[in-house]
Structures are given as C-alpha cells and as structure tokens.
C-alpha cells in the first residue's frame, strides 16, 4: 500500500542483487524501477521509479538473486553426510534477528507483519518444508528433476519467523491431544531419535493451550534437526529448527542431561509459538518479553512433563544466579534497552534478556499468584494476537487481572540495571524479633558508592525455623529501609529471607543471624533451593570483598550431608571459579585437596553404579561428583575411571552415557598424547553429534602444551562443526592455566577466520567470554581491551567491557584474599595444635 505519493521505495536488503523491480497499482499498468541504490551499511536498498507512485494499493514485484551462504544466517547451506558416507548440503533459514533481508528484500522489522505465500522449486527427491502445510506439489515445467511445492498462506506474522528447509530427512509423527499434527524431522536413518522430542512436543502443545486458554493457531508443527546451526534452536512459526543436540535423543547413547536439555528447548520454542509468534514484541527493545518469558515458562512446562527433574531448583542455578553474576557488573544493562543497528540487536541475546528476564517473571508470578497470572496472560494474548506489544502492555494486562501495582513494581526491575543487596539484622525483644532491612544496589566490586540511590520495589518473604517452607511474613519493600516485627520467635530460632530464592536480590545477614543458619544447612532443615541461595549469596559477597572468602569456605564444609544434585552443582560451579582464580597462585594444589575433601563423602555414598530405584537426579549427581573428584586427582576415582575407559575403548564394556563425560574428563586431565589420540579416534567414530560434542567439550582438560596446541588446531578443523569450535576453544581456556594463555593467543592469531566464520553474531561474544574471563591481573585487562580496540567486534562490545571488568575484579579478589585462603588451607591440613 502506498500511503503517500512517492517515486522511491526503501526496503531492507543485504547481499542480494536485484535484477528487476516493478510496481503495478491495482487496475493500472506496472511501472519499472530504474535505479537500485544499495545502502550496504544500513542493509537497505532504495528502488527509484521514473514516475510518481500514487496513493493506493498495488503489487510490488522483485526479481533478485541472493547467495546460499555458509555463515549460518539468512538462507544458508548446512553440510551433512548420508548413511552411505556422501557429503551433501541442505538449504535452511535462520532469520532472527535481522537476516530475512538476506533471503529476500523486505521490511524486516518485527512490527511490520504480513501474510506469506511461499512456493519452493526443489529437487524432487528432497523434503521441502516451510511454516505452513503443503497445498500443492507439481512437476516443474522446465526441469523434470524439479518439483514446485506450494504452501498454504501463513497468518499475519513478522519476517524473522519465516522459514524454509530443503534437504533429506526422515520423520516421526503424532497428533497432539488438541489435534495438531506434530512431526520431528531427523537425519536419514535416525527417525528413532526423534521420538523423545515428539512425545514432549505432543504433551507440551495441549499444556500451553490450556495454560494460555488460546489454541495453537496453525494446522501443523514441524521440529527439525539442522546439522550446522548457530543458536540452540529457533521458533519459526510452524517449523522450529534445532541443533541436532537440542532435539535428538538415542535411548542408549544419550545422557540424562541431554534429555533434560531437549525437553527444555522444546518447551521454550513451543512457548514462543504463542508468546512471540502470535503476539510479537513491538521492537527489539522488548526482546526480553519473548526470551525472558519463554525462558521462564520452559521450566513450567518441563515441570509438568517431568516432575521428577525437580527443574525449578535447577532454574536457580542455571538462570537466576547466572543473571545476578552478570547484572552485578557496572557494564550490565537494563532489561529494556534501546537498540538500533543490527549489531546492537545481536548484542542483547544475553543473560540479561534471557536469565534476568526469566527470573523477574518468576518473581512476578510468585507475587501475583498462578490464577491471576494466567488470567492476565490470556488477556494479553487475546488482546494483542496477530499484533505487536510492548512491555507496558503486559503489565497492563497483569494489573487488570490481579489488581496489584504491576507496572510500578516491574519498572524498577526492567528499566534500571542491577538489583539490590538487602542487609538484614535482628534484635530479640522479649518474644519477638525486630528485623531491620536496608536495600542498596549490589555491586560485584563491593559496597555501592554511587551518588544516586537506585531503589527497587522488592517482594520480600521471611520464614523461620518453625516452618522453613512457609512464609511467616510477606511484604513489598518499597523504600530504602524497613523495620519489621516478627511475633513469637524464640531467641534460638533462625530467620531467613527470600524463601525459595524467588526474589531477585541478594541477602547479607548480620554475623549472628548467619551463624544461626549454618546448622540448618548441615541438618538439611533448610530446603535445598534455600541452601543453594544462601551459599551462592555468600560466595558472591566474598568475591565482592564484603565478607572474607575463608568464611565461605567454612560454610561450604557445612554441606557434608548434602544430598541434592542442584545444590552440589552450584557449589561445584563456585569452587570451579575459585579454582580458576587460584590457578594464578603457587598453591593451586591446595584447593584441589579442598575439593577432594568436600566431594569425597558424597562420592563414596554414590559409588560408580546406579542403585535400584535411583532416578534422573541421581544420575546427574553421580556424573557431577565423579567428574569433580576425577579432575581434582582423587586417586580412587582416577584409577576406576582409567579402568572403565580402557574397557570402553577395547569394546569390553561400553560406558553408560551418563558416565562418559566424567570419565573422559578425568582420563584426559591426567592423560598423555595416547589418551588424546584415543579420544580423537572416539570422536571420529562417533555417529551422534551428542557424543562428538561431549568429547569436544572435554578435550581442553589436557595439560601438556603441545597437546593443547593440537586441540586448538582441531577446533578449527573440518572435524568440528563451525558452531562447536567455540566450545572446544572455551574448553581449552577453562581447562588449565597453560590452556588459558594458549587459547587467548590462538584467538588473536586466528581472529580474522573466527570473526568471519560467525560474521559478528552472538557466538563471537560467547567465544570472547569463555577465552578471557579467567584472567586475573590488570595487565591482561588492558591487553584484552587494546586487542579489541584494534580488532573491533561491534556485536561483542559490551561483552568485551564485561570481561575486562571481570578480569579486574579477579585481580582485586586475588590480591585481597589469596594469602588468607592459603593460610586457611595450610591450617586445615595441620594436625590439631597441642595444648
Ligand atoms: N529466538 C531464539 C533463537 C535465537 C537466538 C535467534 C539468538 C537469534 C539469536 C530461541 O528461541 C532461543 O532462545 N534459543 C535458545 C535456546 C533456549 C532453550 C534458551 C538458544 O538458541 O540458545
Ligand atoms: Zn527463545
């Protein structure tokens, strides 16, 4: 529609050559464009017409040639091997955020919605898929090897959700309870591996239909595994694309964490079919609405499908703590952030949009209650279906449904960066406890000293040892300080804030309040998610220099009786961070001793082989603990890992999928060139991408310099899929002190190739973070900064700043606490002093 008379049309277009373009006003003669002026920087083209196009509707026709590129964006080719060993290519699309314009000229913005009628001319023996179902398939007149496949018209939708795939695939199918045809497309010969995702998808569609009270709007949905794929998965409407490892499960060779990952990713992308596809964000500033929401509800969905995963506890260690880690930096950003250029859009696919977004929605859901939350969701989805919405629109709907001041509360979380630290102290007054709460911005560098006083509206819950699972008091803290009276609390009773670790804040207890909580860790009377949160808060307070690291080490030792996988996983992660820090000292071995001491009791309790009646979480815990002990050089674990590895390699006894990662990492960490060669051979032989990735991720554990080089060279070889190079290099950087230096040098030496491979994109940010985050002196921060000044990566600018900040924080931490930590380790080892 021409809204205003003009002789120019401007549209998005990148790496495309237009051959002819014409405009035909309805019922009138067509006019050919005479000039195509490409503005490459802006990814736009201006079509100039010899006469004025008058107001009214008409048809714009464009003949153009594009490139089937190999950069995993736009319309690109993905390499695969047939069962008989031939190399072939599939043609696939990845348009989010701004790459539909590489496949066809268009107005490539989320708020410019249209219907799409898609036809593909393809070799007749290939599968051709698009968003909608096929409505016609006929021979192509000019070539008997080709067919023309026509798809039904899509609903009104944004360009970034359009998709098509041409290749060779098998599939499994089912009809979900709500009548939608679901297919999972797999590589040829691997249809079986699609069954798990198919089951999850068939259960998930009716779950969302019921939750939102809005049906899935298309007649079919396909889920397809793509060999070369940059992201984890992409929610194209009706044709969701996945990395192979985010979709395929082999009953024998897939481990428990892969199953869980597949379930989460399927849950995430299917949620977007409503939240994102049916209702789309107005502009990328509101990307978090899409991603934060999907990253929250994927857990709700998995909890529904697999209650035995205890997935909500895992949310805290996977998303909540990760978001707080990033958001405590000066170089964080608000959830809602203004963006313009595509590189700025790429940049916000980060832990703030995803994990902080999901965390504040979890807090909001808890504050509103499920019933009103659902009402609000339904209001929002029905009001804005086939349209676009902004953050405020969601708050409006939830406010209507709940009667609570949602916008006022939530604006403090989405419009300003960071989150509060709540300092709390208690005073016993006869039978009551009087609590004094103070909120201040939490900073990774220590007490907040800024001039302004950012403030949050914080839903606070408080429980006591009387009933650790039930809030004794709930209150909205809407000012800097608050005094509360808890009635009938005996002096020996403890008090804890943030029940369930739901509020997006950290807590600092007065020393005596903290002391009273430690026994509740030991005797497990505090719930797992609260033990986890408490430990994580203390760890980050230590990193910020607010308390001493030795104090946290002592708390870690109180976890001797800990049975919970997720609690261990978070503890393990923090010990990993500390271990990396101490690799810069000459007492690195001492922290390995500490790790062995902390993990040995649980290792002994678990043993190597599953016991009858064990489940998903036991399998995850065993893998975690054995891997940790093995890496730290725990003798018995190392010996058993070597024995089992040998049997595995010799074909005597195949390792169960859940034991492979821990065994591989253990033998490599303490291995030599023969071990590495064996692993590379296993990699070559592996038929499943999951197994290849499993090996790729642990290769960096090897510690000899010449073998590290071999791994780095391997990372860029044909053997590794382009999207997986990042985790191989990252594994080297995180594997050892020597690896860290070597990986950084490797990235600098191969910068052009790496940058080119990902064309900016978010993988380059991930690579940078994995490679340099572990450094710990001011000089390295300067070196990193200088390198990226001369080798700019626009979409990774903020990541580089965050990394430099992290390096400086590490350096300060090391200076402040290393000596005390060392003393503590020595004193732990010393025999008790004689009196
Ligand atoms: N919309 C994203 C895919 C995406 C990511 C497109 C980055 C463009 C840039 C998709 O819904 C998504 O979030 N995928 C996640 C997996 C999910 C389970 C968190 C991903 O790719 O990591
Ligand atoms: Zn998403």
Tab-separated table of C-alpha atoms and ligand atoms in Angstrom, residues 94-97 160 229-235 261 264-266 268-269 272 287 290-291 294-295 298 346 349 354 762 766, ligand 1:
chain	number	residue	atom	x	y	z
A	94	UNK	CA	17.777	-18.525	10.215
A	95	UNK	CA	16.247	-15.057	10.103
A	96	UNK	CA	16.184	-13.819	13.666
A	97	UNK	CA	17.039	-11.173	14.418
A	160	UNK	CA	12.016	-13.019	11.374
A	229	UNK	CA	23.130	-24.287	13.372
A	230	UNK	CA	24.393	-21.251	15.281
A	231	UNK	CA	21.844	-20.910	18.105
A	232	UNK	CA	20.351	-23.736	20.167
A	233	UNK	CA	17.021	-23.582	18.397
A	234	UNK	CA	14.749	-21.142	16.578
A	235	UNK	CA	10.994	-20.777	16.997
A	261	UNK	CA	18.066	-30.100	27.648
A	264	UNK	CA	13.678	-27.503	27.988
A	265	UNK	CA	14.445	-26.370	24.453
A	266	UNK	CA	11.260	-27.900	23.049
A	268	UNK	CA	10.995	-22.947	25.144
A	269	UNK	CA	10.440	-22.838	21.391
A	272	UNK	CA	7.207	-18.802	21.509
A	287	UNK	CA	13.161	-8.767	23.037
A	290	UNK	CA	9.986	-13.027	24.113
A	291	UNK	CA	13.083	-14.562	25.569
A	294	UNK	CA	9.995	-18.369	27.148
A	295	UNK	CA	12.997	-18.971	29.418
A	298	UNK	CA	10.017	-23.697	29.592
A	346	UNK	CA	22.572	-9.224	18.328
A	349	UNK	CA	20.623	-12.023	23.192
A	354	UNK	CA	17.098	-14.457	28.979
A	762	UNK	CA	26.397	-13.913	19.248
A	766	UNK	CA	30.499	-16.375	23.733
B	1	LIG	N1	14.834	-16.989	19.419
B	1	LIG	C1	15.902	-17.766	19.921
B	1	LIG	C2	16.923	-18.136	18.881
B	1	LIG	C3	17.943	-17.069	18.603
B	1	LIG	C4	18.977	-16.849	19.477
B	1	LIG	C5	17.873	-16.312	17.458
B	1	LIG	C6	19.906	-15.876	19.204
B	1	LIG	C7	18.786	-15.331	17.189
B	1	LIG	C8	19.820	-15.116	18.065
B	1	LIG	C9	15.368	-19.054	20.528
B	1	LIG	O1	14.063	-19.008	20.957
B	1	LIG	C10	16.214	-19.330	21.734
B	1	LIG	O2	16.124	-18.591	22.669
B	1	LIG	N2	17.047	-20.368	21.704
B	1	LIG	C11	17.954	-20.661	22.780
B	1	LIG	C12	17.632	-21.952	23.435
B	1	LIG	C13	16.698	-21.783	24.586
B	1	LIG	C14	16.297	-23.102	25.197
B	1	LIG	C15	17.262	-20.896	25.674
B	1	LIG	C16	19.341	-20.722	22.178
B	1	LIG	O3	19.445	-20.749	20.972
B	1	LIG	O4	20.299	-20.746	22.947
